[in-house]
GROMACS .gro file of C-alpha atoms in nm:
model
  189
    1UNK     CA    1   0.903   0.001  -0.911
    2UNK     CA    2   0.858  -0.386  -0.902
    3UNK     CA    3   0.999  -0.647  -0.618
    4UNK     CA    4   0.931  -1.022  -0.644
    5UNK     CA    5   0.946  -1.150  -0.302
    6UNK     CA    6   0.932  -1.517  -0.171
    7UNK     CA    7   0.799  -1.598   0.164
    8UNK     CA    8   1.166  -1.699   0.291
    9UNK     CA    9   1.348  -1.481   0.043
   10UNK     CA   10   1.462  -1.124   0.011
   11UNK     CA   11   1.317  -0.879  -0.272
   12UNK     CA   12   1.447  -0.884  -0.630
   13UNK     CA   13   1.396  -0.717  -0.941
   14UNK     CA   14   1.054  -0.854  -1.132
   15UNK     CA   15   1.159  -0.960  -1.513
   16UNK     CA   16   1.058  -0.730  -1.766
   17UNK     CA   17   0.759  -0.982  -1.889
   18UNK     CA   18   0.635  -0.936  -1.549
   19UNK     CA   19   0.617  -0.574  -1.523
   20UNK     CA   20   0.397  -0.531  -1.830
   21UNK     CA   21   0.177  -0.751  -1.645
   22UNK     CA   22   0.216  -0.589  -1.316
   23UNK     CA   23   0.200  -0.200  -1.489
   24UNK     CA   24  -0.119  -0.312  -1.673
   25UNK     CA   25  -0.299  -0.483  -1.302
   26UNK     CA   26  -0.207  -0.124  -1.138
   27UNK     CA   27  -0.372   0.056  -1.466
   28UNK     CA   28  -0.686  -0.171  -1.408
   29UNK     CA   29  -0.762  -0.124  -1.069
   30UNK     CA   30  -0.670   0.253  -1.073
   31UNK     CA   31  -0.888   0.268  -1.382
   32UNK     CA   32  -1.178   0.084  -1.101
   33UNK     CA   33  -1.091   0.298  -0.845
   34UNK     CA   34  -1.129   0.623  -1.007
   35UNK     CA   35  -0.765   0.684  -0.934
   36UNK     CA   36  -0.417   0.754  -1.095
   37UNK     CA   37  -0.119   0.475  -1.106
   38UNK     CA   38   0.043   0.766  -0.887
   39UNK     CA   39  -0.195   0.607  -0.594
   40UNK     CA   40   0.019   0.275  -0.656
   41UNK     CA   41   0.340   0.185  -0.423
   42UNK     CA   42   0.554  -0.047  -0.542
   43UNK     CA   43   0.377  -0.373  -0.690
   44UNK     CA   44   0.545  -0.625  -0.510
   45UNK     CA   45   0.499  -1.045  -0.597
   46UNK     CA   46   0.482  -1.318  -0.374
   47UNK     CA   47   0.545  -1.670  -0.416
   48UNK     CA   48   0.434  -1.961  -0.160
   49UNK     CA   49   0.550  -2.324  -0.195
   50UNK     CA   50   0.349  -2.597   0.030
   51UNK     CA   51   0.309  -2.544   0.407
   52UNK     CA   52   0.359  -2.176   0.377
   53UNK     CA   53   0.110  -1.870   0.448
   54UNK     CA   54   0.078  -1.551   0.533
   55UNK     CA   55  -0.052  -1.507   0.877
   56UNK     CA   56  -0.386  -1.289   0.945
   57UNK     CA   57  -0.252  -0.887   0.910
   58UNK     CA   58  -0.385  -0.599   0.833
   59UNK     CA   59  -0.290  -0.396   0.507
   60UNK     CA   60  -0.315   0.006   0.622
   61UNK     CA   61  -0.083   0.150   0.840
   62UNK     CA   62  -0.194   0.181   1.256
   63UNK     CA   63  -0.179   0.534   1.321
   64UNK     CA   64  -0.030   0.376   1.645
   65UNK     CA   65   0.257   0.239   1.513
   66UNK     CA   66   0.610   0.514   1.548
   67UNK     CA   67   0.669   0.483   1.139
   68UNK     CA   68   0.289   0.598   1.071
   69UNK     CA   69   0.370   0.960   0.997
   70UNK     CA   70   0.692   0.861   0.737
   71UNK     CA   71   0.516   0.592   0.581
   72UNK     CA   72   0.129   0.796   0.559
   73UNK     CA   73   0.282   1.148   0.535
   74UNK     CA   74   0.320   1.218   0.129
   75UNK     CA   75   0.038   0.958  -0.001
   76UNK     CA   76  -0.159   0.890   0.295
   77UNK     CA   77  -0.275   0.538   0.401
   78UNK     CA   78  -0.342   0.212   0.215
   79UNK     CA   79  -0.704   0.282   0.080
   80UNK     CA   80  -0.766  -0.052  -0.142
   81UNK     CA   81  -0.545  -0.363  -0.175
   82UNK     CA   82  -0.568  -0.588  -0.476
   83UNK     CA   83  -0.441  -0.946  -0.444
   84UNK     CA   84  -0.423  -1.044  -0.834
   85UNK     CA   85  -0.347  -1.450  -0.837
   86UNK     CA   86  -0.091  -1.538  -1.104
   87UNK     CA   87  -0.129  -1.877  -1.047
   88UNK     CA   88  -0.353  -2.144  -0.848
   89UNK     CA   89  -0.246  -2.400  -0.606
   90UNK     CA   90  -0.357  -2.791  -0.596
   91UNK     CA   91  -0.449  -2.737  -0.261
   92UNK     CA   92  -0.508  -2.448   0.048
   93UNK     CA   93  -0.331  -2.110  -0.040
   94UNK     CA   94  -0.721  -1.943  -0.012
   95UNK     CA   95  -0.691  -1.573   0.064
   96UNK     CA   96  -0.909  -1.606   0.421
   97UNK     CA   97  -1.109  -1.291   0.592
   98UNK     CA   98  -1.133  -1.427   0.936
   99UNK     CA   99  -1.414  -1.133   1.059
  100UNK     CA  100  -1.646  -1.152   0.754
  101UNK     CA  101  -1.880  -1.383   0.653
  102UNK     CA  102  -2.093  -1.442   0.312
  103UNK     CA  103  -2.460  -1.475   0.319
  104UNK     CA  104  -2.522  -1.797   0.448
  105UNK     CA  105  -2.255  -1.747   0.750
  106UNK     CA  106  -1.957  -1.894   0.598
  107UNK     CA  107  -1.621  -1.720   0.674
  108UNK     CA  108  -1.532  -1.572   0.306
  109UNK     CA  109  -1.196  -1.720   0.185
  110UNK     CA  110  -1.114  -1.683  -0.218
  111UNK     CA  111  -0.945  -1.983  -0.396
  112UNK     CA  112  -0.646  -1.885  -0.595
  113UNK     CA  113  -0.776  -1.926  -0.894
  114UNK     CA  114  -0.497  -1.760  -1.223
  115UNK     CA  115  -0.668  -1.453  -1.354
  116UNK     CA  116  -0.856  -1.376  -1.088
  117UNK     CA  117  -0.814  -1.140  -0.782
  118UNK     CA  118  -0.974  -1.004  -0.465
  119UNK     CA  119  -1.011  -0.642  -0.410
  120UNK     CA  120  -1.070  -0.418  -0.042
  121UNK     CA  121  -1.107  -0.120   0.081
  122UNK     CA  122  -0.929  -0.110   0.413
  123UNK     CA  123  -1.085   0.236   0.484
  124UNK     CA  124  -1.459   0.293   0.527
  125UNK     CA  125  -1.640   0.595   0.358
  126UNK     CA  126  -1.591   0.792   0.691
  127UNK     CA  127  -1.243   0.765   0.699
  128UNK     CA  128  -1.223   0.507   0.925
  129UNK     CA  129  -0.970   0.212   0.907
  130UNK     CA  130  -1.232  -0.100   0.852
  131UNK     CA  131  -1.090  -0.358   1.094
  132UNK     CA  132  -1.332  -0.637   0.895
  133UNK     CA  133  -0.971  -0.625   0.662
  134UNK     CA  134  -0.816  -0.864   0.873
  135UNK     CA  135  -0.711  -1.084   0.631
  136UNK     CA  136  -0.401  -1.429   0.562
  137UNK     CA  137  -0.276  -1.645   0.298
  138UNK     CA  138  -0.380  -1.972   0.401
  139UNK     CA  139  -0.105  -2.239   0.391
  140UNK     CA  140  -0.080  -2.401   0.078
  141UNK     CA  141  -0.128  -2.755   0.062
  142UNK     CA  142  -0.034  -2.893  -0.238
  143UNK     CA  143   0.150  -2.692  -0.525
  144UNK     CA  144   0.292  -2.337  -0.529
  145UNK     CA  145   0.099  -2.023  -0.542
  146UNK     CA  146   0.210  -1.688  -0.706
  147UNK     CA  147   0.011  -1.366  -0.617
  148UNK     CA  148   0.046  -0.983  -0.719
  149UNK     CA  149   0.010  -0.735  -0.419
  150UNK     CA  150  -0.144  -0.367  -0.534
  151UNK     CA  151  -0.189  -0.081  -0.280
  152UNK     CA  152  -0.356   0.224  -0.383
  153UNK     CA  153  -0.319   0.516  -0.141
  154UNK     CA  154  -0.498   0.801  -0.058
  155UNK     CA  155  -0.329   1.007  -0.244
  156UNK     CA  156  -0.083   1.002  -0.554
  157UNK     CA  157   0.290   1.003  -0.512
  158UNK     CA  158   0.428   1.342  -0.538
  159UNK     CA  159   0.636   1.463  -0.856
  160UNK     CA  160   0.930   1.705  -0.747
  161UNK     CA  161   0.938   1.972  -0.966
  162UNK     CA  162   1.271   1.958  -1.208
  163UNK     CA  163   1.526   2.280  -1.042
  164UNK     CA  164   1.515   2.498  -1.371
  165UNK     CA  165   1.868   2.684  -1.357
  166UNK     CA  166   1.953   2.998  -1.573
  167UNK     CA  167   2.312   2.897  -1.753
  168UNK     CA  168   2.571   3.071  -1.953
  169UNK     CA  169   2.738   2.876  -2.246
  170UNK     CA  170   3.090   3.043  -2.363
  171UNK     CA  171   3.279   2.910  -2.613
  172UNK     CA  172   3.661   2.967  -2.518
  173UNK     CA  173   3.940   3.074  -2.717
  174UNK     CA  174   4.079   2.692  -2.652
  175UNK     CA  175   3.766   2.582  -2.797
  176UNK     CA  176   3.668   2.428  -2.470
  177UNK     CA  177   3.283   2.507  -2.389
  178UNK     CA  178   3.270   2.681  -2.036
  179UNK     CA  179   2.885   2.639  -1.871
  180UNK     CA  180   2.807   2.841  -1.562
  181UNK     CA  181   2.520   2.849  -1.349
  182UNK     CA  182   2.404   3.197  -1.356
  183UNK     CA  183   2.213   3.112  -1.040
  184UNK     CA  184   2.494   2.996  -0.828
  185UNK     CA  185   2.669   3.320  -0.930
  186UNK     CA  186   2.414   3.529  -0.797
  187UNK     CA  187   2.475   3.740  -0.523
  188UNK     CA  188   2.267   3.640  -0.155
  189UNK     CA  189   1.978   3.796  -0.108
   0.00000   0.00000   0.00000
C-alpha cells in the first residue's frame, strides 16, 4: 500500500510510476536490514513547499500511548525508518537530529539531496527505544522538497491463511450448476 501525503493535505493514492520506485526503496532497505518487505507498513510520501516542516517527533510507538498495543500488537514497533529524498530543496528542508552530534560537535542534520536518504534504528540492540531518534524536517526555505517515509517493523505483517472449504458441484437436470459447501452442511460438533 502507497499514500502520498502533503503537509496540509489528506492521503492519496501514489501513481503507478511511483510505486515501482517506492516497492524497489522498501526491497533495498529490507535487503540492508536483513529483513522481508513484510517488515514494511505502508510507504507513505511527503511533500513540503517553503516555510513548512515537520516538527521534532519520534518515529516508534510510546508504549505509553492507549493505541500502543493495536498499532505494536501483529508487527511489533518501528525498528528502522528510512527517509529516501526524491527531490532537494534550494534552501532549509535538512532532516535535523536535535540530540546527536557528529564528531566535531555539530548537531547532525542531512541536506535533501535527490537519491540520497538517511537511515535509523529507533530501537537499540537491547530492545530499548533509542530516544537519540528525536528527529524534524526543517522548514524549507526556498523550493519544495519531496521525501519517501519507510518503516520496517519488528516483525513481518501476518498472511491469513486462505479458509480451504470442501464443495460439491452438481450439475442439475435444468442445466443450472448447484455448488454447496460441504462444510457448512456439516452437522455441529
Amino acid at each position: 500500500t502507497f499514500r502520498t501525503m502533503g503537509m496540509d493535505e489528506g492521503a492519496a493514492p501514489l501513481m503507478a510510476d511511483y510505486q515501482i520506485v517506492a516497492g524497489e526503496v522498501v526491497q533495498r532497505a529490507a535487503y540492508l536490514a536483513g529483513l522481508t518487505p513484510d517488515h514494511a507498513e505502508a510507504v507513505q510520501v511527503v511533500h513540503y513547499t517553503e516555510t513548512q516542516q515537520y516538527r521534532p517527533h519520534y518515529d516508534f510507538f510510546d508504549p505509553c500511548d492507549s493505541r500502543y498495543a493495536d498499532r505494536c500488537g501483529v508487527q511489533g514497533n518501528r525498528l528502522i525508518s528510512v527517509f529516501a529524498y526524491l527531490s532537494g530543496c534550494e534552501g532549509g528542508g535538512k532532516t535535523a537530529f536535535p540530540r546527536l552530534v557528529d564528531t566535531s560537535g555539530k548537531r547532525m542534520a542531512f541536506e535533501p539531496k535527490v537519491g540520497c536518504a538517511v537511515w535509523w534504528y529507533n530501537i537499540d540492540r537491547n530492545g530499548q527505544l533509542d530516544d537519540n531518534t528525536l528527529h524534524a524536517g526543517e522548514p524549507v526555505a526556498k523550493g519544495e522538497k519531496w521525501g519517501l517515509n519507510v518503516w520496517l517493523r519488528e516483525r513481518p505483517r501476518v498472511q491469513r491463511p486462505q479458509k480451504c472449504v470442501q464443495a460439491k458441484m452438481e450439475v442439475l437436470s435444468s442445466g443450472a450448476i448447484d455448488i454447496s459447501d460441504s462444510a457448512a452442511a456439516a452437522p455441529p460438533a
